[in-house]
mmCIF file of C-alpha atoms in Angstrom:
data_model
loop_
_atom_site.group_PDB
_atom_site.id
_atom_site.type_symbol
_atom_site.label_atom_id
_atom_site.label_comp_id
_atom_site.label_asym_id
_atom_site.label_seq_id
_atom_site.Cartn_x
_atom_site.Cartn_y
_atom_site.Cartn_z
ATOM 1 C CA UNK A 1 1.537 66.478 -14.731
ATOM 2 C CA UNK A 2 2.444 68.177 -18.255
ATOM 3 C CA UNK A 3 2.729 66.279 -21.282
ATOM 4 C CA UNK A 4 5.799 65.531 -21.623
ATOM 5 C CA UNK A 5 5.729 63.693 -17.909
ATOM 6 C CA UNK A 6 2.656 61.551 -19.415
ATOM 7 C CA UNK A 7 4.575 60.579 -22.364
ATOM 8 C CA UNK A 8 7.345 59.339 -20.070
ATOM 9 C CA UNK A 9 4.487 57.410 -18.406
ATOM 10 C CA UNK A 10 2.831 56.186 -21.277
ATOM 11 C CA UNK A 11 5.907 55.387 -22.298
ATOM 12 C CA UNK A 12 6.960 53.257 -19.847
ATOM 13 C CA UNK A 13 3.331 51.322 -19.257
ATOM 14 C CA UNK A 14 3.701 49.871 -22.179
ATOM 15 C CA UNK A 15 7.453 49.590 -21.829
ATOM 16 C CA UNK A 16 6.504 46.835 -19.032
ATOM 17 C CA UNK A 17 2.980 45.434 -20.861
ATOM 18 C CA UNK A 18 5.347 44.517 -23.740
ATOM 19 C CA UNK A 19 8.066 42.837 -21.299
ATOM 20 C CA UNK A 20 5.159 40.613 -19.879
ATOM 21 C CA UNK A 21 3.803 40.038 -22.491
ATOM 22 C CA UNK A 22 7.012 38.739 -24.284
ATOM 23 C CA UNK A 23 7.193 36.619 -20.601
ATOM 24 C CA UNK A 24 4.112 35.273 -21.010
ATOM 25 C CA UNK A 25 4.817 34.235 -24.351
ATOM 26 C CA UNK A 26 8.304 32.574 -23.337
ATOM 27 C CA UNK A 27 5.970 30.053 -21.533
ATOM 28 C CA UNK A 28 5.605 28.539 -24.657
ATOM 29 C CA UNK A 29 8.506 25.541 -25.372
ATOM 30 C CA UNK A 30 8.289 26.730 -28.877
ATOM 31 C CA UNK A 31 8.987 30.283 -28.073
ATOM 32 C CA UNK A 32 12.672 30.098 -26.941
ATOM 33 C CA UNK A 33 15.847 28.765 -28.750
ATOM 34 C CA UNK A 34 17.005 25.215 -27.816
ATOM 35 C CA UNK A 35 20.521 25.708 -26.287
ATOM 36 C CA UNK A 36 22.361 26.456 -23.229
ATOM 37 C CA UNK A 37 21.764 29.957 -22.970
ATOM 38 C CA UNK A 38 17.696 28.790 -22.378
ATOM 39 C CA UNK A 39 18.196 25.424 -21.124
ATOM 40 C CA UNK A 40 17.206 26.555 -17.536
ATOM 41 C CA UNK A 41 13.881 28.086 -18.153
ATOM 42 C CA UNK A 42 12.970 25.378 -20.255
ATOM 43 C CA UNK A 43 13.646 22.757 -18.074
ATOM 44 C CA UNK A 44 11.554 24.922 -15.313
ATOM 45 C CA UNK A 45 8.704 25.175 -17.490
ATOM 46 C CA UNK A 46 5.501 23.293 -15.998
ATOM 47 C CA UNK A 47 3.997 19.979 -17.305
ATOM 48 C CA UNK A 48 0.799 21.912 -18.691
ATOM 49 C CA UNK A 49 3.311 23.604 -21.115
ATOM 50 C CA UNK A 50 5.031 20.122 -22.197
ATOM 51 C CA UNK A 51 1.321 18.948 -22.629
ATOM 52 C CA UNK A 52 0.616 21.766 -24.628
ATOM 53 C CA UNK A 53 3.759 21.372 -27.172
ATOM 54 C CA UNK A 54 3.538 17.472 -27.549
ATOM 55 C CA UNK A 55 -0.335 17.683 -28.116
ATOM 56 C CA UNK A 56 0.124 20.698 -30.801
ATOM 57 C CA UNK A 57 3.112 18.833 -32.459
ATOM 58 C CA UNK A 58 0.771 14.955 -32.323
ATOM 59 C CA UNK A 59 -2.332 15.547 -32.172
ATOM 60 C CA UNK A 60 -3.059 19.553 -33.876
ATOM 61 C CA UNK A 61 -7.051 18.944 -34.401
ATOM 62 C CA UNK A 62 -7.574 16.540 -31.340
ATOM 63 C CA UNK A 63 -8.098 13.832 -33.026
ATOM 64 C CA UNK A 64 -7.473 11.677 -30.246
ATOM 65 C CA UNK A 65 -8.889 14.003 -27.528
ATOM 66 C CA UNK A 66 -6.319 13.822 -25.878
ATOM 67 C CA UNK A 67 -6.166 15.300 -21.638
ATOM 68 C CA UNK A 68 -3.277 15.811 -19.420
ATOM 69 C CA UNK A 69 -5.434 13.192 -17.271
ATOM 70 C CA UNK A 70 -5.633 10.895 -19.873
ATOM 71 C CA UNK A 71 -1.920 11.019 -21.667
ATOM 72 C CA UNK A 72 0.710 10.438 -19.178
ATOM 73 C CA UNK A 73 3.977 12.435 -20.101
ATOM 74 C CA UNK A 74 7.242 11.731 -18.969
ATOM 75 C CA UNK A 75 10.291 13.992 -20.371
ATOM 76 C CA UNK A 76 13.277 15.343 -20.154
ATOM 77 C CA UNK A 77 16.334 17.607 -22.386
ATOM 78 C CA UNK A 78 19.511 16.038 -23.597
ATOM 79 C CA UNK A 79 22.451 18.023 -25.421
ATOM 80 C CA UNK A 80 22.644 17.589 -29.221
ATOM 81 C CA UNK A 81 25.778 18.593 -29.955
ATOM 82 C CA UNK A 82 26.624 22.384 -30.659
ATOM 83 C CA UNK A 83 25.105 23.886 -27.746
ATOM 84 C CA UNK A 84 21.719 22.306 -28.776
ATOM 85 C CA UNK A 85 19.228 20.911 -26.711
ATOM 86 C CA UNK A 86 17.296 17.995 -27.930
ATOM 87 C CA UNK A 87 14.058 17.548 -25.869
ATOM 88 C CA UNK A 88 12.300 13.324 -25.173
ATOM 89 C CA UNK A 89 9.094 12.482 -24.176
ATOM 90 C CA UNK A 90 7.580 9.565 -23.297
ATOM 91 C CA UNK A 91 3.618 9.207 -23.842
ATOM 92 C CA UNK A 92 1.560 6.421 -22.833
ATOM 93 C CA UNK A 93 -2.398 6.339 -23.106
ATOM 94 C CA UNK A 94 -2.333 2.849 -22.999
ATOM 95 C CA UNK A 95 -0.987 -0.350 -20.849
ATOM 96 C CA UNK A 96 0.195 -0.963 -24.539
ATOM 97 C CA UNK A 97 0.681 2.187 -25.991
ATOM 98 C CA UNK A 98 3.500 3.966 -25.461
ATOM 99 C CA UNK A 99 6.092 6.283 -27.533
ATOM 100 C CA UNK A 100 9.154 8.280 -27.238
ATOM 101 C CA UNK A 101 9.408 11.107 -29.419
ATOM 102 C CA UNK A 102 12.395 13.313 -29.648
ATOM 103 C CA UNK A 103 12.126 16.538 -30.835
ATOM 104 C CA UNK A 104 14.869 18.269 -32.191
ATOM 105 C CA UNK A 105 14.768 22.585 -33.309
ATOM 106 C CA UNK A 106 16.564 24.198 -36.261
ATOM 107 C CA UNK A 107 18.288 27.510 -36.043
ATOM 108 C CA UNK A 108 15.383 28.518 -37.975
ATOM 109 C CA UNK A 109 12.848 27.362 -35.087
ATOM 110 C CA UNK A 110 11.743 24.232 -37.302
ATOM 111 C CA UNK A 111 10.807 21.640 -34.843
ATOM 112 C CA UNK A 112 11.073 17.972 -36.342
ATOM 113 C CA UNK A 113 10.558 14.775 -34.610
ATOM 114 C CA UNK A 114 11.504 10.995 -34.347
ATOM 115 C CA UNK A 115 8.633 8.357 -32.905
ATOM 116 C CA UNK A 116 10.049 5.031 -31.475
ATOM 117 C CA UNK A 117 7.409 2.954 -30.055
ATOM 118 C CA UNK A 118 8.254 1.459 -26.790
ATOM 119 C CA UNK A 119 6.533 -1.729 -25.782
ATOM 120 C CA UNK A 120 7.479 -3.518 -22.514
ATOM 121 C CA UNK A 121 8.587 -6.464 -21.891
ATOM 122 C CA UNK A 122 9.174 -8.560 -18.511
ATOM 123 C CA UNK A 123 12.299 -10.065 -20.224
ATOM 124 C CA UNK A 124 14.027 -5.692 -19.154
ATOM 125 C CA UNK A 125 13.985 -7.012 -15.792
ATOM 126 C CA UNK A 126 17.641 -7.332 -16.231
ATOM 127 C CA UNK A 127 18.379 -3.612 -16.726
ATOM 128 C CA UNK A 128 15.911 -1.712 -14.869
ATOM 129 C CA UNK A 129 16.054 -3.623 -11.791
ATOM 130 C CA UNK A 130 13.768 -6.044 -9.927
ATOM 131 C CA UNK A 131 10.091 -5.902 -11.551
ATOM 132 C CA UNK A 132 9.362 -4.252 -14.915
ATOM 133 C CA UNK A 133 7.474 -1.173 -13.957
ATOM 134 C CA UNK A 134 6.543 0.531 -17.783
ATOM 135 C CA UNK A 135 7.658 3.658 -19.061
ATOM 136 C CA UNK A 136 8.011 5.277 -15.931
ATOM 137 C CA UNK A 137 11.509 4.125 -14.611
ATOM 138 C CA UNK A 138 14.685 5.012 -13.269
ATOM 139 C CA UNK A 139 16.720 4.715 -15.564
ATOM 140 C CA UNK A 140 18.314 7.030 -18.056
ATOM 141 C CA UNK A 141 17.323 6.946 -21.948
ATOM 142 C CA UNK A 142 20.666 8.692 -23.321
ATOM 143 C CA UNK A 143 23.868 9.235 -22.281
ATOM 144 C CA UNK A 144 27.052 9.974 -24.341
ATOM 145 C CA UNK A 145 29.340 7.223 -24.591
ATOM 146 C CA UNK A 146 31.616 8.706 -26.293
ATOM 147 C CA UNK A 147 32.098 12.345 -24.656
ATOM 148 C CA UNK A 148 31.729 14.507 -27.970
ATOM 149 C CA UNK A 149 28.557 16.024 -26.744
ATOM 150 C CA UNK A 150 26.223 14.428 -28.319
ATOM 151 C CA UNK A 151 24.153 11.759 -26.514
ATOM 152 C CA UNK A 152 22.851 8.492 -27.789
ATOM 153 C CA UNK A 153 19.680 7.103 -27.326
ATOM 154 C CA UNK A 154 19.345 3.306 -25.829
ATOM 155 C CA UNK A 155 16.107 1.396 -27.274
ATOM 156 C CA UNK A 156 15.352 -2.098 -26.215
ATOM 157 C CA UNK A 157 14.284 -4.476 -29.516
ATOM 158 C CA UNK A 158 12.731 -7.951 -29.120
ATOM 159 C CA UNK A 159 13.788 -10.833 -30.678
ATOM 160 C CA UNK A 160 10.714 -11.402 -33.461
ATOM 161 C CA UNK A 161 8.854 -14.301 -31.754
ATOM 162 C CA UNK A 162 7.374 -17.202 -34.376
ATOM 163 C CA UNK A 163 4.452 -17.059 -32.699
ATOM 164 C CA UNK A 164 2.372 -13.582 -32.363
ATOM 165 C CA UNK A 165 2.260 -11.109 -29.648
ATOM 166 C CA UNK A 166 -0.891 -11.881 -28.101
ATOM 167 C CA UNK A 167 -0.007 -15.649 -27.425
ATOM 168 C CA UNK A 168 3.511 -14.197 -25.550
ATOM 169 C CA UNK A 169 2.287 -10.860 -24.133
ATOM 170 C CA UNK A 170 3.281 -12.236 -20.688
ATOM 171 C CA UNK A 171 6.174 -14.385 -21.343
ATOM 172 C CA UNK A 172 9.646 -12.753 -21.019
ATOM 173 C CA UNK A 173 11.289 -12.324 -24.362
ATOM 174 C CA UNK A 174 14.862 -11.305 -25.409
ATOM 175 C CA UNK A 175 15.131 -7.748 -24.971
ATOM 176 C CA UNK A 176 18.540 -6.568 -26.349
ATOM 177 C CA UNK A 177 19.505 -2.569 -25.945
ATOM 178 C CA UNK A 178 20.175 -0.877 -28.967
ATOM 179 C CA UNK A 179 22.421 2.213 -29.321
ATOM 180 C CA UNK A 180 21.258 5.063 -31.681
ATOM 181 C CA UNK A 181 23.378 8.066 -32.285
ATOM 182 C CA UNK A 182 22.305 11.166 -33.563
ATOM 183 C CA UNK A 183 24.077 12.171 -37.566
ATOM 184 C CA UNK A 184 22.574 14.471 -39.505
ATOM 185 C CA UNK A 185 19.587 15.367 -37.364
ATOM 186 C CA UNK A 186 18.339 12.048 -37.248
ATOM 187 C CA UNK A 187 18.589 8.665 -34.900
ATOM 188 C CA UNK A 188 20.320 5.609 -36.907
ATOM 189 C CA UNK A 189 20.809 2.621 -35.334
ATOM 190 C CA UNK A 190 24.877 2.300 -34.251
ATOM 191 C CA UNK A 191 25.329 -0.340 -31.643
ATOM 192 C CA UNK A 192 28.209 -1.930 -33.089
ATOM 193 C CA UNK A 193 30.266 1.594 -32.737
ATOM 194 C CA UNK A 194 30.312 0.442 -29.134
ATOM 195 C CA UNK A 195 31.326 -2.710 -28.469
ATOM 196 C CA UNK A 196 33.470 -1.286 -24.932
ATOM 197 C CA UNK A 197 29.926 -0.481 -23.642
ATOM 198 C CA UNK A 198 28.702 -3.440 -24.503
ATOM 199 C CA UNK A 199 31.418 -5.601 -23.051
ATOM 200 C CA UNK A 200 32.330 -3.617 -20.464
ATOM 201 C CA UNK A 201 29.165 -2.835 -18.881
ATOM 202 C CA UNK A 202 26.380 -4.806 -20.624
ATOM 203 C CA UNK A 203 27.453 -8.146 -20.781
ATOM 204 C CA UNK A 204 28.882 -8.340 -17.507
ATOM 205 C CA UNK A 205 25.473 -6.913 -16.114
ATOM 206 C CA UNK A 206 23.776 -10.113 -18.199
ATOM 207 C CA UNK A 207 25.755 -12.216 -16.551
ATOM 208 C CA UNK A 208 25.121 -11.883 -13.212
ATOM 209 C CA UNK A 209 21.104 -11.561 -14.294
ATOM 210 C CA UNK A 210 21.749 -15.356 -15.798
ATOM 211 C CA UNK A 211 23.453 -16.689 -12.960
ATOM 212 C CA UNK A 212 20.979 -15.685 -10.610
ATOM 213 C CA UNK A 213 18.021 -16.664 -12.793
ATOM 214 C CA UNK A 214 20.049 -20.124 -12.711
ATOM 215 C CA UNK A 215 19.698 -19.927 -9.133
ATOM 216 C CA UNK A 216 15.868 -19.246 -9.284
ATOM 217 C CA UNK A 217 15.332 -22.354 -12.108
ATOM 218 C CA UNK A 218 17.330 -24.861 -9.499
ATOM 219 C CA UNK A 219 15.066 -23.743 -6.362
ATOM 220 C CA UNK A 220 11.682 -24.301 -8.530
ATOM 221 C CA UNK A 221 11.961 -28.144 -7.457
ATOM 222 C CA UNK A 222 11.895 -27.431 -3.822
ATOM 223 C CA UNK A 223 9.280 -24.557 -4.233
ATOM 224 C CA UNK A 224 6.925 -26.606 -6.192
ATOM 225 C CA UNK A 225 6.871 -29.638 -3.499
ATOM 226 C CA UNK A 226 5.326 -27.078 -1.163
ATOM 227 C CA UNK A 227 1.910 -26.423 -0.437
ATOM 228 C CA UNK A 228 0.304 -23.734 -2.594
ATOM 229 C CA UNK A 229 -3.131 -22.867 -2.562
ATOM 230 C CA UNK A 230 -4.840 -22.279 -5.785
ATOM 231 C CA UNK A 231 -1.625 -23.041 -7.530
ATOM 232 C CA UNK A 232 -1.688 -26.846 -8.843
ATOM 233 C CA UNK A 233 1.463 -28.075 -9.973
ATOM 234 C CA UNK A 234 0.542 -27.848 -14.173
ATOM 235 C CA UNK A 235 0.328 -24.615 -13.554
ATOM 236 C CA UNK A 236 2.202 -22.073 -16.036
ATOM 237 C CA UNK A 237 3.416 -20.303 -12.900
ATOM 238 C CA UNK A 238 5.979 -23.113 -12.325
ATOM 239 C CA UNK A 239 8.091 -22.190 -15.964
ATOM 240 C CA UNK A 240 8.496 -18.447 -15.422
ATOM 241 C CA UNK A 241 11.788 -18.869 -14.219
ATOM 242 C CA UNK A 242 13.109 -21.149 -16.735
ATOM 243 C CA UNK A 243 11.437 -18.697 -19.408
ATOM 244 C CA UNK A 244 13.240 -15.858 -17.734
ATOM 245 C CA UNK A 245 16.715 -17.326 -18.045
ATOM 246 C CA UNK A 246 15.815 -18.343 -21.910
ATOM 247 C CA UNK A 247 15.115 -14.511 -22.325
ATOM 248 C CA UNK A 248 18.407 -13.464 -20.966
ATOM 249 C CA UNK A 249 20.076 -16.170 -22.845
ATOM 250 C CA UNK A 250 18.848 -15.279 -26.150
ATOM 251 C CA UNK A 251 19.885 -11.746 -24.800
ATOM 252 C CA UNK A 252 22.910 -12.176 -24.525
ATOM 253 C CA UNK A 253 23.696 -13.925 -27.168
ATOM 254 C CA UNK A 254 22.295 -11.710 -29.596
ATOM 255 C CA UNK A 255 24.477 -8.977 -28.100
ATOM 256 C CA UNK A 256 27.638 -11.610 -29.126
ATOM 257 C CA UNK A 257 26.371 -12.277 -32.637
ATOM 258 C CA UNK A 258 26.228 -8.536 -33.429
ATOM 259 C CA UNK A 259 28.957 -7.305 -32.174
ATOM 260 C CA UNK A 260 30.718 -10.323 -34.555
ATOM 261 C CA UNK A 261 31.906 -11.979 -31.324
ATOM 262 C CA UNK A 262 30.542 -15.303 -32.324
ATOM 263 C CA UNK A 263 28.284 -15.098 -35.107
ATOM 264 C CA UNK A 264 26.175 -18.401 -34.095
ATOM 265 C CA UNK A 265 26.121 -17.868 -30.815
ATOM 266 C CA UNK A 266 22.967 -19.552 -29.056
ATOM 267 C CA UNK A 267 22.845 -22.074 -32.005
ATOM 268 C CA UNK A 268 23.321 -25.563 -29.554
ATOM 269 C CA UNK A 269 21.218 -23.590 -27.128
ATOM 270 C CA UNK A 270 18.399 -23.372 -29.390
ATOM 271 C CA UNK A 271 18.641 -27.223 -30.572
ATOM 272 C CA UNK A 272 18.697 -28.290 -26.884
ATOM 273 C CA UNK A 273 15.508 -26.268 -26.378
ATOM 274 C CA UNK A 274 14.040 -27.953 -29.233
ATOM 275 C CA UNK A 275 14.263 -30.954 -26.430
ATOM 276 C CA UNK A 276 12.050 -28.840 -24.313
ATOM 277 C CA UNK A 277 8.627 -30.582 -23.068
ATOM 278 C CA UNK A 278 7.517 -26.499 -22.999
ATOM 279 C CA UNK A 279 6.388 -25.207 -26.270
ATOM 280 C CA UNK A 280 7.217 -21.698 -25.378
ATOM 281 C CA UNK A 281 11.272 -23.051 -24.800
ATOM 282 C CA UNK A 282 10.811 -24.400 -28.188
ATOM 283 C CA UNK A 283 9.328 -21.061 -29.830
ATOM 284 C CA UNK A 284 12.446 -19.653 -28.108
ATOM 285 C CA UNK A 285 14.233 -21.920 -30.712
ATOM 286 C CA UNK A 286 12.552 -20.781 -33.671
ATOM 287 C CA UNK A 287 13.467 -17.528 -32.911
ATOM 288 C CA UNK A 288 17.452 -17.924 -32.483
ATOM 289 C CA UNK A 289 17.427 -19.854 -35.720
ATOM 290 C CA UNK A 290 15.699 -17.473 -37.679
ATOM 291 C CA UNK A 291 17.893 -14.237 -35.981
ATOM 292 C CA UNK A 292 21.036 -16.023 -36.811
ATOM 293 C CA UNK A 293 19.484 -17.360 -40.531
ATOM 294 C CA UNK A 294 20.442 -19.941 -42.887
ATOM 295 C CA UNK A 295 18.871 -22.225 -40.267
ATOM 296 C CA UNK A 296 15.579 -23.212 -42.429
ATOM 297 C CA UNK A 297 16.030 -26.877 -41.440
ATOM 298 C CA UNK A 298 16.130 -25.927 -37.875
ATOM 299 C CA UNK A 299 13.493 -24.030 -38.335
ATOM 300 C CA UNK A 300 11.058 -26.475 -39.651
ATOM 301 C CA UNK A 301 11.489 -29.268 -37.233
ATOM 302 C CA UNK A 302 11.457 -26.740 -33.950
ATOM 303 C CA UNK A 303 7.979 -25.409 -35.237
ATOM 304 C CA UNK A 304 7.360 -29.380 -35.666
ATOM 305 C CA UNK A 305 8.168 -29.778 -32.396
ATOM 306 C CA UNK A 306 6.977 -26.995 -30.693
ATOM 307 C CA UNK A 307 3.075 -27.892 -32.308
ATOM 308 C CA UNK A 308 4.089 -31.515 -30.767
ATOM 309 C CA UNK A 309 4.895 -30.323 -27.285
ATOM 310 C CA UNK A 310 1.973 -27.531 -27.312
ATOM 311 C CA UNK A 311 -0.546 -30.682 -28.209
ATOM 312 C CA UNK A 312 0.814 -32.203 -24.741
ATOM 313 C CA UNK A 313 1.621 -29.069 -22.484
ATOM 314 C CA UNK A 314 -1.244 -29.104 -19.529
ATOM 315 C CA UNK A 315 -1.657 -24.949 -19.867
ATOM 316 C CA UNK A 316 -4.055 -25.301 -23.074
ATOM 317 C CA UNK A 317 -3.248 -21.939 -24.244
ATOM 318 C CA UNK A 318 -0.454 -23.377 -26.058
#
């Protein structure tokens, strides 16, 4: 072989070394541009790469010491308008702990983020389906309303209890979805830009949820007169239902007071549940009164009366 043949050889070596190399190096989410042209390989990459990119972008010194055993990922790409790709993940190291951060890239392969903590609730029955199940559901996370290709972002937002967390954790609460849409490279809260999704397909959806939840209160009666081993009829077991229909309730009508539909709505509600033998009913009050505001009356005498009924209610947690 003369020289000029082992040039062409040499050549060509590390012609290919340099192609695999780049390939190797396209493994990287960080590597390639956001948009259509990459969206496939991307979205083929392996969860060890994800795990790589949300741990470098959270957690650079491993601070939390963090695994992919220990940090479950769930994620996904939506379009961002323009032929971008926006990319969400859900973490969760926690039963408690969970985020979703969406990730957005410049043409200048800036990465920034946006961290929304997610925090279950039993009162998303409604949406997701039968049981609440996490993080990890079926359901989508965006979707564009609007068909201008850029997709909003659904969040579900509790109603702020009176009472704190840790007294509720396991009592359903009023979970209303939120729509975010995406200006200016950042999420801002837009749910009244929608009101045909909300009446159209949310509403209708808590409807049916209350009217079977009705159902489930009305059978309690029957239930309850049966035998139940280990289950004594003070038990707290006996209100889920009618704490499940409050949730969607207050729901509901939180959807129709921002939307301007009827800006009190749930007001008699909540002064009929300040009736309520069950202190957590009452706390339900509270809460409407201070969500719709200029209630401060109303909210005095249901905390009154809630402290009344918890003195009396047989669960002493309350």
């Amino acid at each position: 072989m003369n020289l000029s043949s082992i040039g062409r050889v040499f050549i060509l070596s590390l012609t290919i070394t340099l192609v695999l190399a780049g390939i190797a190096r396209a493994t990287e989410i960080t590597d390639l541009a956001w948009n259509e042209t990459n969206i496939k390989t991307l979205r083929g990459l392996n969860k060890a790469a994800y795990y790589r990119f949300y741990s470098r972008q959270e957690d650079p010194n491993n601070e939390m010491e963090w695994s992919e055993d220990n940090l479950g990922l769930d994620y996904d790409w939506y379009p961002a308008g323009h032929g971008a790709y926006e990319l969400a993940i859900n973490s969760q190291s926690g039963p408690d702990v969970a985020f979703l951060d969406v990730f957005l890239r410049d043409n200048r392969g800036k990465i920034t983020n946006e961290e929304f903590p997610i925090v279950g609730d039993f009162g998303e029955r409604w949406f997701w389906g039968s049981e609440y199940v996490g993080i990890n559901h079926d359901g989508e996370q965006f979707a564009d309303l609007n068909q201008d290709g850029f997709y909003e972002l659904f969040l579900f937002v509790p109603l702020k209890r009176d009472w704190p967390p840790q007294r509720t954790k396991f009592i359903p609460n009023g979970e209303w979805l939120q729509v975010w849409r995406l200006k200016n490279g950042k999420y801002v809260e837009a749910s009244r830009d929608f009101p045909n999704f909300y009446t159209k397909q949310i509403l209708p959806k808590l409807d049916a949820a209350i009217t079977q939840a009705r159902e489930d209160v009305n059978e309690v009666p029957a239930e309850k007169a049966k035998p139940h081993p280990g289950i004594s009829n003070t038990d707290d077991y006996w209100n889920s239902s009618a704490r499940y229909l409050a949730a969607l309730i207050m729901t509901r009508d939180k959807i129709l007071r921002v939307l301007g539909i009827d800006p009190n709505a749930g007001l008699e509600q909540a002064r009929e549940w300040m009736k309520s033998p069950d202190p957590v009913l009452v706390d339900d009050a509270v809460s409407v009164f201070r969500d719709i505001g200029g209630h401060d009356a109303d909210v005095r005498a249901a905390r009154l009366a809630r402290d009344r009924a918890s003195e009396d209610w047989p669960f002493r947690q309350w």
